[in-house]
PDB file of C-alpha atoms in Angstrom:
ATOM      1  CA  UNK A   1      63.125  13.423 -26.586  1.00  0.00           C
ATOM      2  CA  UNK A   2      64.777  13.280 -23.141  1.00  0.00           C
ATOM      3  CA  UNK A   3      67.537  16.111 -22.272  1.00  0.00           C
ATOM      4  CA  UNK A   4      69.298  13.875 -19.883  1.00  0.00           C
ATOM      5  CA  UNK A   5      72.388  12.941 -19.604  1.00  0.00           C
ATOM      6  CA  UNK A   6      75.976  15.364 -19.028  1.00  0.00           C
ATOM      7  CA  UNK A   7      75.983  18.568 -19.978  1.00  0.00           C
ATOM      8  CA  UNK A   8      76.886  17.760 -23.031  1.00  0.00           C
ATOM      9  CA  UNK A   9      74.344  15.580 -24.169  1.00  0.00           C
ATOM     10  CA  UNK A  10      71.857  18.256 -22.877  1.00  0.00           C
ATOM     11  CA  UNK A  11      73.206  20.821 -25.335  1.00  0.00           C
ATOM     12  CA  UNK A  12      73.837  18.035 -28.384  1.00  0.00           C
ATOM     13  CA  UNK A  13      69.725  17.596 -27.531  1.00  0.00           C
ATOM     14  CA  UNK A  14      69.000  20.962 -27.262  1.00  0.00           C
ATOM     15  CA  UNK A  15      70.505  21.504 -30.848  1.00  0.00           C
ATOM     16  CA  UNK A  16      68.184  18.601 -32.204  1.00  0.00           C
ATOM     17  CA  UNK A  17      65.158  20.135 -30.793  1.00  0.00           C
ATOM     18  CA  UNK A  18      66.327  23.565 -32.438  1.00  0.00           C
ATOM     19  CA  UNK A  19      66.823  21.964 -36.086  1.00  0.00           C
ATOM     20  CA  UNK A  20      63.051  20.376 -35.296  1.00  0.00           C
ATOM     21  CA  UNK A  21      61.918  23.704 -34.978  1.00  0.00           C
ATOM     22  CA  UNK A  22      63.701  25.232 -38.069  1.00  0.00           C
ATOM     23  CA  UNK A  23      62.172  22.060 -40.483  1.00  0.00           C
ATOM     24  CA  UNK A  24      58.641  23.025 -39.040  1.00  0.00           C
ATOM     25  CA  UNK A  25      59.621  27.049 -39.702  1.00  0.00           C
ATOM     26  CA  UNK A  26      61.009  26.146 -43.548  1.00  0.00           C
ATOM     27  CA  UNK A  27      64.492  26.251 -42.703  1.00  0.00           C
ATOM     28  CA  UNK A  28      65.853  23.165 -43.566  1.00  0.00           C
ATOM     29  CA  UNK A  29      69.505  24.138 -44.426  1.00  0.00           C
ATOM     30  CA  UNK A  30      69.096  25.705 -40.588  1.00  0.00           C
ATOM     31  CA  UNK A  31      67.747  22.249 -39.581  1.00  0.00           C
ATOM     32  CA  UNK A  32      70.865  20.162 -41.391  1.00  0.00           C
ATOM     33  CA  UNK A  33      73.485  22.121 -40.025  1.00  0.00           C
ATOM     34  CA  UNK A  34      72.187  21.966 -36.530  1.00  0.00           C
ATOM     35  CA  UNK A  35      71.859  18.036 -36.813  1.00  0.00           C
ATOM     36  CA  UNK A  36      75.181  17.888 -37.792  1.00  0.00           C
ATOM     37  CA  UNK A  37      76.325  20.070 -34.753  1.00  0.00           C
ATOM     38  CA  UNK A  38      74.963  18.213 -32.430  1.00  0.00           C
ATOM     39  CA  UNK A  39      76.852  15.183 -33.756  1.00  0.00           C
ATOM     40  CA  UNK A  40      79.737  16.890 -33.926  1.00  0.00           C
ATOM     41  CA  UNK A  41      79.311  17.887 -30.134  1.00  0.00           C
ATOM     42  CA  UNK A  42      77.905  14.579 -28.742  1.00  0.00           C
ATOM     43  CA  UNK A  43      78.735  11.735 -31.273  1.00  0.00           C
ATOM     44  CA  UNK A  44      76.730   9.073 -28.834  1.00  0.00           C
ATOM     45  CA  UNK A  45      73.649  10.829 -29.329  1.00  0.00           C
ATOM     46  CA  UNK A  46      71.064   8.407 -30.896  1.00  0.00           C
ATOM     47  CA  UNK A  47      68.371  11.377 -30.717  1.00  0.00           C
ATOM     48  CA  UNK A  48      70.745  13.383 -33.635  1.00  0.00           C
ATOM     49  CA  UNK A  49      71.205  10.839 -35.833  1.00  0.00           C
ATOM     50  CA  UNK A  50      67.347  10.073 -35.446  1.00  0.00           C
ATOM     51  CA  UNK A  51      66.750  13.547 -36.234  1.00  0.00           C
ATOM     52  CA  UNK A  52      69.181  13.687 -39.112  1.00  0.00           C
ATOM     53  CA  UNK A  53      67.463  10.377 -41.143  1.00  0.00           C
ATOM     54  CA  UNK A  54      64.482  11.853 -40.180  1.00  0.00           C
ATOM     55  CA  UNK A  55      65.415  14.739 -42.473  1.00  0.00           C
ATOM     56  CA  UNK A  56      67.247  12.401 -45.304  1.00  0.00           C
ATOM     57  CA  UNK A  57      63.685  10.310 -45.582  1.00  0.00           C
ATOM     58  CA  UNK A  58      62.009  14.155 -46.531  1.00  0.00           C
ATOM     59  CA  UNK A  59      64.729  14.865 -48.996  1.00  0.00           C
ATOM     60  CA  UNK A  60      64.841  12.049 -50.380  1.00  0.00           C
ATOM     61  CA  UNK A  61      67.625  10.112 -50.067  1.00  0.00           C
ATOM     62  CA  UNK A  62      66.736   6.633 -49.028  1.00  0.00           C
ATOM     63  CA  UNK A  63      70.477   5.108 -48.984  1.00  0.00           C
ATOM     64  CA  UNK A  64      71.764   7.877 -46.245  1.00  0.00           C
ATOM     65  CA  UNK A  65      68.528   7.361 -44.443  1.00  0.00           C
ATOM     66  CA  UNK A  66      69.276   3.767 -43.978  1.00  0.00           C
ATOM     67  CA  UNK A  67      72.997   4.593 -42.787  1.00  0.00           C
ATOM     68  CA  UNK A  68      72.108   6.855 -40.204  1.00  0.00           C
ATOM     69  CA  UNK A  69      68.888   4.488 -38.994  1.00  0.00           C
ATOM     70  CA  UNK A  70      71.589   2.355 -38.747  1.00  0.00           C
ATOM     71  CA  UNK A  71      73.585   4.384 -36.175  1.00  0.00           C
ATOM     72  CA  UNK A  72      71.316   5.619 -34.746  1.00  0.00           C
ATOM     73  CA  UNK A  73      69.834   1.769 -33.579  1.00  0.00           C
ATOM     74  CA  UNK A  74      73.401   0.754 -32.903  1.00  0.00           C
ATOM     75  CA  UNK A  75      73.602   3.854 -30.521  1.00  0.00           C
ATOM     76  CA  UNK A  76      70.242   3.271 -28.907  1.00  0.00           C
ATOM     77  CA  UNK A  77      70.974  -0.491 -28.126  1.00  0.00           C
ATOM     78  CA  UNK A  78      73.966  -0.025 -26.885  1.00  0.00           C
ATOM     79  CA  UNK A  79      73.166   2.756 -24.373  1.00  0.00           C
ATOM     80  CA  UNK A  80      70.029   0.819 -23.424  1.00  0.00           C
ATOM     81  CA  UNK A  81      67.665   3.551 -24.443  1.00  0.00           C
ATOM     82  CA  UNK A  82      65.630   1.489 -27.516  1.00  0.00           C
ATOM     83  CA  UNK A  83      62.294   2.058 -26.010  1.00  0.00           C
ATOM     84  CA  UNK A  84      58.652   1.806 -26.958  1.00  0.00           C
ATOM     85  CA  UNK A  85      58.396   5.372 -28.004  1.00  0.00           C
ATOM     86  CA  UNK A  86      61.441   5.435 -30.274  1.00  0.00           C
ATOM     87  CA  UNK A  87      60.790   2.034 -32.173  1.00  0.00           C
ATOM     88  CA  UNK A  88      58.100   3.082 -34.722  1.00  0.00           C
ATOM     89  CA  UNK A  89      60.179   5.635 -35.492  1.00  0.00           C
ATOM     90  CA  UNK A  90      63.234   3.694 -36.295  1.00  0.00           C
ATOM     91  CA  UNK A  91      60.821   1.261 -38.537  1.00  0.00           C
ATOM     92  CA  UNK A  92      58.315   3.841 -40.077  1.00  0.00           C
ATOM     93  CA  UNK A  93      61.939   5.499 -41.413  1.00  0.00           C
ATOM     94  CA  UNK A  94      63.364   2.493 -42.827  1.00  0.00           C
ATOM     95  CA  UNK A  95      60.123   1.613 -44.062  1.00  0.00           C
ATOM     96  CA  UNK A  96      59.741   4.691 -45.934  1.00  0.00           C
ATOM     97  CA  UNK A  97      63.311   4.951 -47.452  1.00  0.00           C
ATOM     98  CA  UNK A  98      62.583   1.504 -48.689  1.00  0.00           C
ATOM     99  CA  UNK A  99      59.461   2.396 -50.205  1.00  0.00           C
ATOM    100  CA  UNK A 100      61.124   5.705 -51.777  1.00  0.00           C
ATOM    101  CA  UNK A 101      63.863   3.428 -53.178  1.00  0.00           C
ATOM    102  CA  UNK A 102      61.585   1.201 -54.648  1.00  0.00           C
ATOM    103  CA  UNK A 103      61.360  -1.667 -52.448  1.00  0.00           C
ATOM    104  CA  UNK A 104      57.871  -1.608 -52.031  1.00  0.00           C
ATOM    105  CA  UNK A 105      57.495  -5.463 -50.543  1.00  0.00           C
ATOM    106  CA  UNK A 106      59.843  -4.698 -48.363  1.00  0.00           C
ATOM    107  CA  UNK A 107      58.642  -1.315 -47.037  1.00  0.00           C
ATOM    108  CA  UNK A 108      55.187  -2.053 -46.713  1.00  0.00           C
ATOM    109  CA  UNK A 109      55.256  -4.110 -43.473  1.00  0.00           C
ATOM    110  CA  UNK A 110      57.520  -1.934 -42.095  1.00  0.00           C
ATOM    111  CA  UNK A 111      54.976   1.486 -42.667  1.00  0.00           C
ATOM    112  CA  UNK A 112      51.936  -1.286 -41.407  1.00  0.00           C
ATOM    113  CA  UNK A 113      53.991  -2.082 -38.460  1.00  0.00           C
ATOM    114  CA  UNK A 114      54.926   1.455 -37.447  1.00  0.00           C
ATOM    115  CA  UNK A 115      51.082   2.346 -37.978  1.00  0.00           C
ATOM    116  CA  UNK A 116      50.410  -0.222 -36.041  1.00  0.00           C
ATOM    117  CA  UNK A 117      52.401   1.167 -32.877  1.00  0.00           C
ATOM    118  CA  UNK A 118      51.769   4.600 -33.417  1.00  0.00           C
ATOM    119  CA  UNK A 119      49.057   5.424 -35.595  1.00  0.00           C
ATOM    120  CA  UNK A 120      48.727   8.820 -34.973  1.00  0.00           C
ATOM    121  CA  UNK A 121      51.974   9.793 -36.449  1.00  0.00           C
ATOM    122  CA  UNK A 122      52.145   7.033 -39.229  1.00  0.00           C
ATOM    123  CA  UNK A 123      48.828   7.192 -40.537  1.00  0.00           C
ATOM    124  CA  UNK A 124      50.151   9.405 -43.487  1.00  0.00           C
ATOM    125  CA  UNK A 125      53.114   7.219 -43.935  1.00  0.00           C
ATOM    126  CA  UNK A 126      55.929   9.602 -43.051  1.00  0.00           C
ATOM    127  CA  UNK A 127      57.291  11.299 -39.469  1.00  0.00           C
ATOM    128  CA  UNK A 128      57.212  14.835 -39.859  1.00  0.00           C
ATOM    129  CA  UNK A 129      59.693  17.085 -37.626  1.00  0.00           C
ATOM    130  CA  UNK A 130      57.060  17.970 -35.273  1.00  0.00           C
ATOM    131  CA  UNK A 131      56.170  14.931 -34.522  1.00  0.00           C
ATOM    132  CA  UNK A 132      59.734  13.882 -33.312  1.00  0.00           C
ATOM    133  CA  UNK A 133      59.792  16.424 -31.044  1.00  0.00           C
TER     134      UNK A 133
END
C-alpha cells in the first residue's frame, strides 16, 4: 500500500495500515473505526475503502462488501492507480461476498481467477488483513 500522495493521503493511509494492524491484534471495532477515519479524512482514498470491504467480506456482509468494492474500483480507475497488485484483491473480494451470499456460479471464477494471480494469498479463498498490508 503506497503512502504517496499530499499529506493528507499519507495520514488517510497511515490510518488504514493502523486498522490492518488492529484486525491482525483482535481489535476489529479498533480496525472499523479507523477505516472509517481515514475516509472521513481522505474520501479519494481507494486503499480505505479496500481496507473497509476487506473487513465487511470477514464479517460477513456480502451486500456492503460489494458497495464498497464498488468504490473503491471507481476510485482506483479514475486516479489511474488499478494495478497488477491491487486487482486480485478487488476480484478475490467480490468473489467471496458472492460466494457468502450464495452465488456460488458466480463466485467461483472470480476466487479461481484471483488464485490464479496471486496464489499465495488466495489459496485459502479469503484476504486476510495481513496480507493487505
Amino acid at each position: 500500500m503506497a503512502a504517496t500522495g499530499d499529506a493528507t493521503r499519507r495520514a488517510s493511509t497511515r490510518l488504514v495500515v493502523d486498522g490492518l494492524d488492529s484486525e491482525v491484534e483482535g481489535r476489529p471495532r479498533m480496525a472499523l473505526s479507523q477505516y472509517e477515519r481515514a475516509i472521513q479524512l481522505d474520501a479519494t482514498n481507494p486503499y480505505a475503502y479496500l481496507a473497509l470491504a476487506r473487513y465487511y467480506a470477514d464479517r460477513p456482509d456480502p451486500d456492503r462488501t460489494v458497495s464498497v468494492l464498488d468504490q473503491t474500483t471507481v476510485l482506483l480507475n479514475s486516479q489511474g492507480a488499478q494495478s497488477p497488485r491491487v486487482e486480485p484483491h478487488l476480484v478475490g473480494l467480490r468473489g467471496n461476498a458472492l460466494y457468502q451470499a450464495g452465488r456460488f456460479e458466480e463466485a467461483q471464477p472470480l476466487l479461481a481467477r484471483a488464485h490464479r494471480l496471486a496464489p499465495a494469498v488466495w489459496a485459502d479463498g479469503r484476504l486476510a488483513p495481513g496480507e493487505l498490508r
